[in-house]
């Protein structure tokens, strides 16, 4: 629990952080809430030579509606701040509720949405929600900014579409009330053993289209295409169980550990897909 | 009656006095080992084995030794030239166990070399720079496989990895020959039984997880030839004895200090290699040294608890009368025997008599070495294991006979008029009165309503079960005949000038609240305010003698020593008071302590204040004939027997049909720990015990893979119970005093971990009984429960 020696720099702007990142090269790591990085450093699983603290940068803060009607969240917003956002509770309650269900109070007070997405722990909650909401991840690098859809951002275990010299600056997504997240907690870490986010377009009692994404079950957050297809035109909530039934079986790769075998996680993917769909439909 | 000025002091024994130690503990004003900083202090880091089993081929310390600020790097083999094998506190044969491995490593985390450096970070960097090469050996992980011919062995001279084998049975041990009698009675009992329930059960391995990890500061002063050791220990006097012996010093050359200690739960009884190494290296480098365990080290190297496999058979008649018990126990004790390792599982068999008239018992115990962290005491230490096996088996019997589990237990209780009661294992239960406790628990819980609620829930398709357990345990360790360290306790009571009182206790608290309960006792004894009393502990230079705090002994044994010393000081004080009141021709035995005075009973006008008499004791002019000045007395209390508290726990568990997640929805504990000094502290002890007992039932388990690698070495994988996992506890009690100490108090520190574990598992089994389930192994992992439901097609 004793990290190796490292240098600590507190960036005063995103631009400065970018410069420091470039100068630091592979030795440099960005630090925001530190709730993934610091435990790894204490275990000496990560040994960065330079930490660039971007946690307090105003440029990375805020939750607001954009001019084109989307909701934007700055990367340095903590889970606790997101959970407390009235705007999110009104416009996209799934985001606030998921943030409120992350870890424990201490984790939520320190951990940030940008850190969670960039780190992409296979059991992190927010990646599934961002994929289901078809969120856009805003990224700033030495060559300017770019945007990536969440679906493309999460690529593999702890692997995202983000260069070593780039910074996640925020996310934005369309308001969506009829969306919900349901998870089975890993009882020690409180990460998702299986978590499913469902965002529905409802037309009366039936679903016109849906985006459903799973986390925890596999290497990274990903869409459950079969469930989405089955939901199109389904009447809800009655059709939820049928639509969700094959959710787990369709996954290519499923995690397995002390807390849940592959078959259990597959089964739970179907259970929590159904629960998420029912909860989302209940919001219709 | 004449009245005098001054407040009337309420009696405090039996009152819910708030813990006096808490404000400093929760405001960061307490001094733990890690808060101790001495001039010139250096820091230790241990290079530890990352494999479970292997021969050390080479250790290259050159890179570490060359680092700026590194004072010393030393290997186990080098250290063994000055530090011999570690002592143990049991009479069982044990292999040599060095503080730092000399030639072979036997568990992940075992130290192989030590660094002394200027700061903690540098020490750790240097430890990482040490290169160790091993010839790996097959890891011995499964205790049953470990006993098979052909298994790799850990220690020479311990064939088939067996450390201890013991057997007793039949009609018990013949007291005249001390030999087990013929056990044909057991076979006969089973032959005549209408029903036998049999079950293999695992009482799984646990990590104690005290909030404060271990830590030690050692300062050897060459000029004085004097060693001071500060350690997060439960028993500084035992630490002093053992460190002195290891260092070749006398106890007069060693001071041991347990400063504030943040929890022990049994894992801080053992004196560890790190403590001996710190002492030895302080002498070697001529500077104070510090080592503070980190959480990873705590998971890997602080002793684990439990890990007993039981093959249990219980025989009974159709009317529920229990005829006999057979228990074959395999204890996976890990890689070495430390202080009490081999003794703990022997308590399991002794306590498997439970609260029942058991006509015959056959008990076999095998303790087995494996490539895992050594085990030792963990809250309950042998009793939770025995009571778990027994109370699960009794519950299975109730199910088999379709009897109410409460009524089956009632039918087999030891009757109240049979105490003191000699068990099959040779224990003498001091006192017991089980039926009123059962009735109270059934009443508090609303047992009949719970059954109705369960049945109604089942009718709705929910999976709900109720569970009950009834335990008896052993507390108040002593007496000396059965405790390797001695089973007495020591206390000193000094009435200071000005009438304030300082008392010492050898029962070194680390969460038990002795500063409050002991002050309550003295406040009542002397009839003075609580704030006029200080309780000192933990420092062998202040507390003359002591044993320590374990086995729920601090109140029953330490408290008895305190009240004995207070009695002596009080008697002498009355003699001084009688001298001061000589014009009234008062005899000391006519005097009582009353509201800050020493007065003739019923005549407060014939009195001196407590302070006046105290002052006179230190300037006794004229000195009463035959008396010495001063008011400082001490006492050793040797208990004549242990105490046997008991209790009934009741719970309700609901299981999510789709996920298998269990939820504890109700937890009732009615405990009888004899007379209670402070109900608030007793409740606190029960709360903490319940959380840990429920933790074992539902959440906690140390798991190793087939290579002996721990897979639960952090809180990311080791599931600790949290407040949100627990319902509001419903507590009550009955009071059956013990005759073995003057307080009538039995002890309560471990009660919660003993009753709750089988209680909660019984409830979970009841919940899944409609699926044909008769037993569930701990912890109640959701996937495990889900599979049991799935195996029955998901249908109850």
mmCIF file of C-alpha atoms in Angstrom, chain A residues 1-5 39 42-44 47 103-104 121 183-191 193 256-265 267-268 271-272 274-275, chain B residues 120-121 124-125 128 294-297 656 658-662 698-701 703 711-720 722 725 779-783 786-787:
data_model
loop_
_atom_site.group_PDB
_atom_site.id
_atom_site.type_symbol
_atom_site.label_atom_id
_atom_site.label_comp_id
_atom_site.label_asym_id
_atom_site.label_seq_id
_atom_site.Cartn_x
_atom_site.Cartn_y
_atom_site.Cartn_z
ATOM 1 C CA UNK A 1 0.000 0.000 0.000
ATOM 2 C CA UNK A 2 3.039 2.235 -0.503
ATOM 3 C CA UNK A 3 3.291 3.756 -3.994
ATOM 4 C CA UNK A 4 6.560 4.300 -5.797
ATOM 5 C CA UNK A 5 7.991 7.800 -6.084
ATOM 6 C CA UNK A 39 -5.483 2.148 -5.304
ATOM 7 C CA UNK A 42 -0.714 1.792 -3.737
ATOM 8 C CA UNK A 43 -0.624 -1.820 -4.897
ATOM 9 C CA UNK A 44 2.223 -0.868 -7.277
ATOM 10 C CA UNK A 47 3.749 3.233 -11.248
ATOM 11 C CA UNK A 103 -19.685 2.560 -4.655
ATOM 12 C CA UNK A 104 -20.172 4.318 -1.361
ATOM 13 C CA UNK A 121 -13.329 -0.688 -15.445
ATOM 14 C CA UNK A 183 -27.477 -3.689 -11.410
ATOM 15 C CA UNK A 184 -26.386 -6.656 -9.366
ATOM 16 C CA UNK A 185 -23.651 -5.439 -7.082
ATOM 17 C CA UNK A 186 -20.419 -7.274 -6.510
ATOM 18 C CA UNK A 187 -20.791 -7.331 -2.754
ATOM 19 C CA UNK A 188 -17.245 -6.312 -1.821
ATOM 20 C CA UNK A 189 -16.378 -3.643 -4.371
ATOM 21 C CA UNK A 190 -19.916 -2.520 -5.175
ATOM 22 C CA UNK A 191 -18.983 -2.502 -8.854
ATOM 23 C CA UNK A 193 -21.330 -7.812 -11.388
ATOM 24 C CA UNK A 256 -15.827 -15.009 -14.461
ATOM 25 C CA UNK A 257 -14.487 -14.718 -10.938
ATOM 26 C CA UNK A 258 -15.113 -15.590 -7.328
ATOM 27 C CA UNK A 259 -18.246 -13.461 -7.270
ATOM 28 C CA UNK A 260 -19.926 -14.793 -10.350
ATOM 29 C CA UNK A 261 -19.364 -17.529 -12.876
ATOM 30 C CA UNK A 262 -19.906 -17.082 -16.573
ATOM 31 C CA UNK A 263 -23.244 -18.862 -16.520
ATOM 32 C CA UNK A 264 -24.452 -16.830 -13.554
ATOM 33 C CA UNK A 265 -23.487 -13.585 -15.236
ATOM 34 C CA UNK A 267 -28.371 -15.434 -16.484
ATOM 35 C CA UNK A 268 -28.155 -12.195 -14.523
ATOM 36 C CA UNK A 271 -32.648 -10.648 -15.312
ATOM 37 C CA UNK A 272 -31.256 -7.151 -15.093
ATOM 38 C CA UNK A 274 -35.651 -7.126 -17.959
ATOM 39 C CA UNK A 275 -35.580 -5.111 -14.742
ATOM 40 C CA UNK B 120 8.876 4.004 4.967
ATOM 41 C CA UNK B 121 8.736 4.635 1.241
ATOM 42 C CA UNK B 124 9.474 -0.405 0.568
ATOM 43 C CA UNK B 125 11.385 0.539 -2.597
ATOM 44 C CA UNK B 128 11.073 -4.382 -3.952
ATOM 45 C CA UNK B 294 -0.438 -2.169 5.442
ATOM 46 C CA UNK B 295 -3.811 -3.633 4.570
ATOM 47 C CA UNK B 296 -2.430 -6.028 1.995
ATOM 48 C CA UNK B 297 0.029 -7.374 4.556
ATOM 49 C CA UNK B 656 -34.291 -12.959 -4.281
ATOM 50 C CA UNK B 658 -34.065 -14.403 -9.623
ATOM 51 C CA UNK B 659 -30.616 -13.513 -8.320
ATOM 52 C CA UNK B 660 -30.136 -15.568 -5.176
ATOM 53 C CA UNK B 661 -29.255 -12.457 -3.197
ATOM 54 C CA UNK B 662 -29.990 -13.021 0.500
ATOM 55 C CA UNK B 698 -23.382 -14.142 4.624
ATOM 56 C CA UNK B 699 -20.320 -12.359 3.305
ATOM 57 C CA UNK B 700 -16.805 -13.164 4.402
ATOM 58 C CA UNK B 701 -14.385 -15.790 3.170
ATOM 59 C CA UNK B 703 -10.200 -17.898 -0.660
ATOM 60 C CA UNK B 711 -7.704 -14.249 -4.264
ATOM 61 C CA UNK B 712 -9.389 -12.184 -1.548
ATOM 62 C CA UNK B 713 -6.464 -10.059 -0.360
ATOM 63 C CA UNK B 714 -8.232 -6.717 -0.539
ATOM 64 C CA UNK B 715 -11.582 -5.198 0.327
ATOM 65 C CA UNK B 716 -12.375 -5.264 -3.386
ATOM 66 C CA UNK B 717 -12.873 -9.023 -3.075
ATOM 67 C CA UNK B 718 -13.144 -9.779 0.638
ATOM 68 C CA UNK B 719 -16.721 -8.892 1.499
ATOM 69 C CA UNK B 720 -16.978 -7.078 4.817
ATOM 70 C CA UNK B 722 -21.584 -2.959 6.123
ATOM 71 C CA UNK B 725 -26.383 -4.973 4.996
ATOM 72 C CA UNK B 779 -20.903 -17.558 3.085
ATOM 73 C CA UNK B 780 -24.349 -17.190 1.550
ATOM 74 C CA UNK B 781 -23.065 -16.185 -1.869
ATOM 75 C CA UNK B 782 -25.888 -15.100 -4.184
ATOM 76 C CA UNK B 783 -24.717 -17.422 -6.928
ATOM 77 C CA UNK B 786 -29.290 -19.087 -7.095
ATOM 78 C CA UNK B 787 -27.857 -22.463 -8.131
#
